[in-house]
């Protein structure tokens, strides 16, 4: 194997690592500060940008309210839930440590 091929492999590996770090940095995570930024009327994608992907998602159809979705977030910092109706935040509850 030539030195130029090895150098090219190292460059490719470095670029891949940088992209992965960037993507992780852009993903939200459950923290008290981020949870406090979640407000009624926010969309699903806005919440995911702040809190990341939920641990679990539960959807139920209710006679009067229609379809309601609950996103549950569980980490070592605590637990939180966000209730969506028509893809907009209706309420939130949680206990998250600093």
Tab-separated table of C-alpha atoms in Angstrom:
chain	number	residue	atom	x	y	z
A	1	UNK	CA	0.000	0.000	0.000
A	2	UNK	CA	1.351	3.407	-0.940
A	3	UNK	CA	1.783	6.237	1.537
A	4	UNK	CA	-0.620	8.392	-0.503
A	5	UNK	CA	-3.339	5.748	-0.145
A	6	UNK	CA	-2.801	5.614	3.611
A	7	UNK	CA	-2.951	9.420	3.847
A	8	UNK	CA	-6.159	9.458	1.811
A	9	UNK	CA	-7.710	6.864	4.146
A	10	UNK	CA	-6.761	8.938	7.193
A	11	UNK	CA	-8.284	12.077	5.626
A	12	UNK	CA	-11.526	10.236	4.869
A	13	UNK	CA	-11.669	8.883	8.409
A	14	UNK	CA	-11.053	12.357	9.858
A	15	UNK	CA	-13.796	13.911	7.729
A	16	UNK	CA	-16.242	11.176	8.765
A	17	UNK	CA	-15.440	11.773	12.430
A	18	UNK	CA	-15.953	15.531	12.080
A	19	UNK	CA	-19.324	15.032	10.394
A	20	UNK	CA	-20.432	12.658	13.156
A	21	UNK	CA	-19.376	15.109	15.888
A	22	UNK	CA	-21.234	17.923	14.105
A	23	UNK	CA	-24.421	15.869	13.818
A	24	UNK	CA	-24.304	14.903	17.482
A	25	UNK	CA	-23.762	18.533	18.481
A	26	UNK	CA	-26.821	19.585	16.458
A	27	UNK	CA	-29.071	17.081	18.192
A	28	UNK	CA	-30.997	18.295	21.206
A	29	UNK	CA	-30.974	16.581	24.549
A	30	UNK	CA	-33.138	16.530	27.635
A	31	UNK	CA	-31.992	19.212	30.037
A	32	UNK	CA	-33.925	21.529	32.315
A	33	UNK	CA	-32.920	24.544	30.187
A	34	UNK	CA	-34.071	22.912	26.932
A	35	UNK	CA	-37.287	21.615	28.506
A	36	UNK	CA	-38.159	25.113	29.729
A	37	UNK	CA	-37.909	26.347	26.110
A	38	UNK	CA	-40.752	24.021	25.042
A	39	UNK	CA	-43.957	26.063	24.769
A	40	UNK	CA	-47.559	25.361	23.821
A	41	UNK	CA	-48.086	25.594	20.078
A	42	UNK	CA	-44.578	24.432	19.139
A	43	UNK	CA	-44.341	21.788	16.439
A	44	UNK	CA	-42.998	18.256	16.769
A	45	UNK	CA	-39.770	19.030	14.880
A	46	UNK	CA	-39.071	22.105	17.031
A	47	UNK	CA	-39.372	19.977	20.159
A	48	UNK	CA	-37.106	17.285	18.702
A	49	UNK	CA	-34.465	19.927	17.946
A	50	UNK	CA	-34.525	20.952	21.605
A	51	UNK	CA	-34.934	17.585	23.321
A	52	UNK	CA	-33.802	15.036	20.732
A	53	UNK	CA	-35.638	11.840	19.861
A	54	UNK	CA	-38.067	10.660	22.538
A	55	UNK	CA	-37.502	7.457	24.493
A	56	UNK	CA	-41.041	6.376	23.637
A	57	UNK	CA	-44.088	7.646	21.760
A	58	UNK	CA	-47.700	6.848	22.641
A	59	UNK	CA	-50.645	7.807	20.437
A	60	UNK	CA	-54.303	7.503	21.418
A	61	UNK	CA	-57.561	8.540	19.785
A	62	UNK	CA	-59.954	10.264	22.148
A	63	UNK	CA	-63.640	10.895	21.342
A	64	UNK	CA	-63.646	14.661	21.863
A	65	UNK	CA	-59.981	15.606	21.443
A	66	UNK	CA	-59.109	13.443	18.461
A	67	UNK	CA	-55.613	12.009	18.161
A	68	UNK	CA	-53.222	12.879	20.977
A	69	UNK	CA	-49.548	11.901	21.023
A	70	UNK	CA	-47.316	11.755	24.091
A	71	UNK	CA	-43.531	11.927	23.763
A	72	UNK	CA	-41.708	10.536	26.784
A	73	UNK	CA	-38.075	11.394	27.507
A	74	UNK	CA	-36.112	9.417	30.115
A	75	UNK	CA	-32.472	10.020	30.991
A	76	UNK	CA	-30.262	9.921	34.060
A	77	UNK	CA	-31.250	13.596	34.562
A	78	UNK	CA	-34.937	12.796	34.944
A	79	UNK	CA	-38.125	12.214	33.009
A	80	UNK	CA	-40.368	14.468	30.955
A	81	UNK	CA	-43.396	14.158	28.723
A	82	UNK	CA	-44.762	16.405	26.013
A	83	UNK	CA	-48.362	16.084	24.809
A	84	UNK	CA	-49.139	16.938	21.169
A	85	UNK	CA	-52.501	17.466	19.511
A	86	UNK	CA	-52.559	18.180	15.773
A	87	UNK	CA	-48.721	18.075	15.892
A	88	UNK	CA	-48.549	21.023	18.293
A	89	UNK	CA	-47.594	21.055	21.973
A	90	UNK	CA	-50.657	21.108	24.231
A	91	UNK	CA	-48.912	20.515	27.547
A	92	UNK	CA	-45.713	19.315	29.159
A	93	UNK	CA	-44.668	17.882	32.512
A	94	UNK	CA	-41.395	16.704	33.922
A	95	UNK	CA	-38.868	16.473	36.686
A	96	UNK	CA	-35.341	17.149	35.425
A	97	UNK	CA	-32.272	17.803	37.548
A	98	UNK	CA	-29.778	20.525	36.675
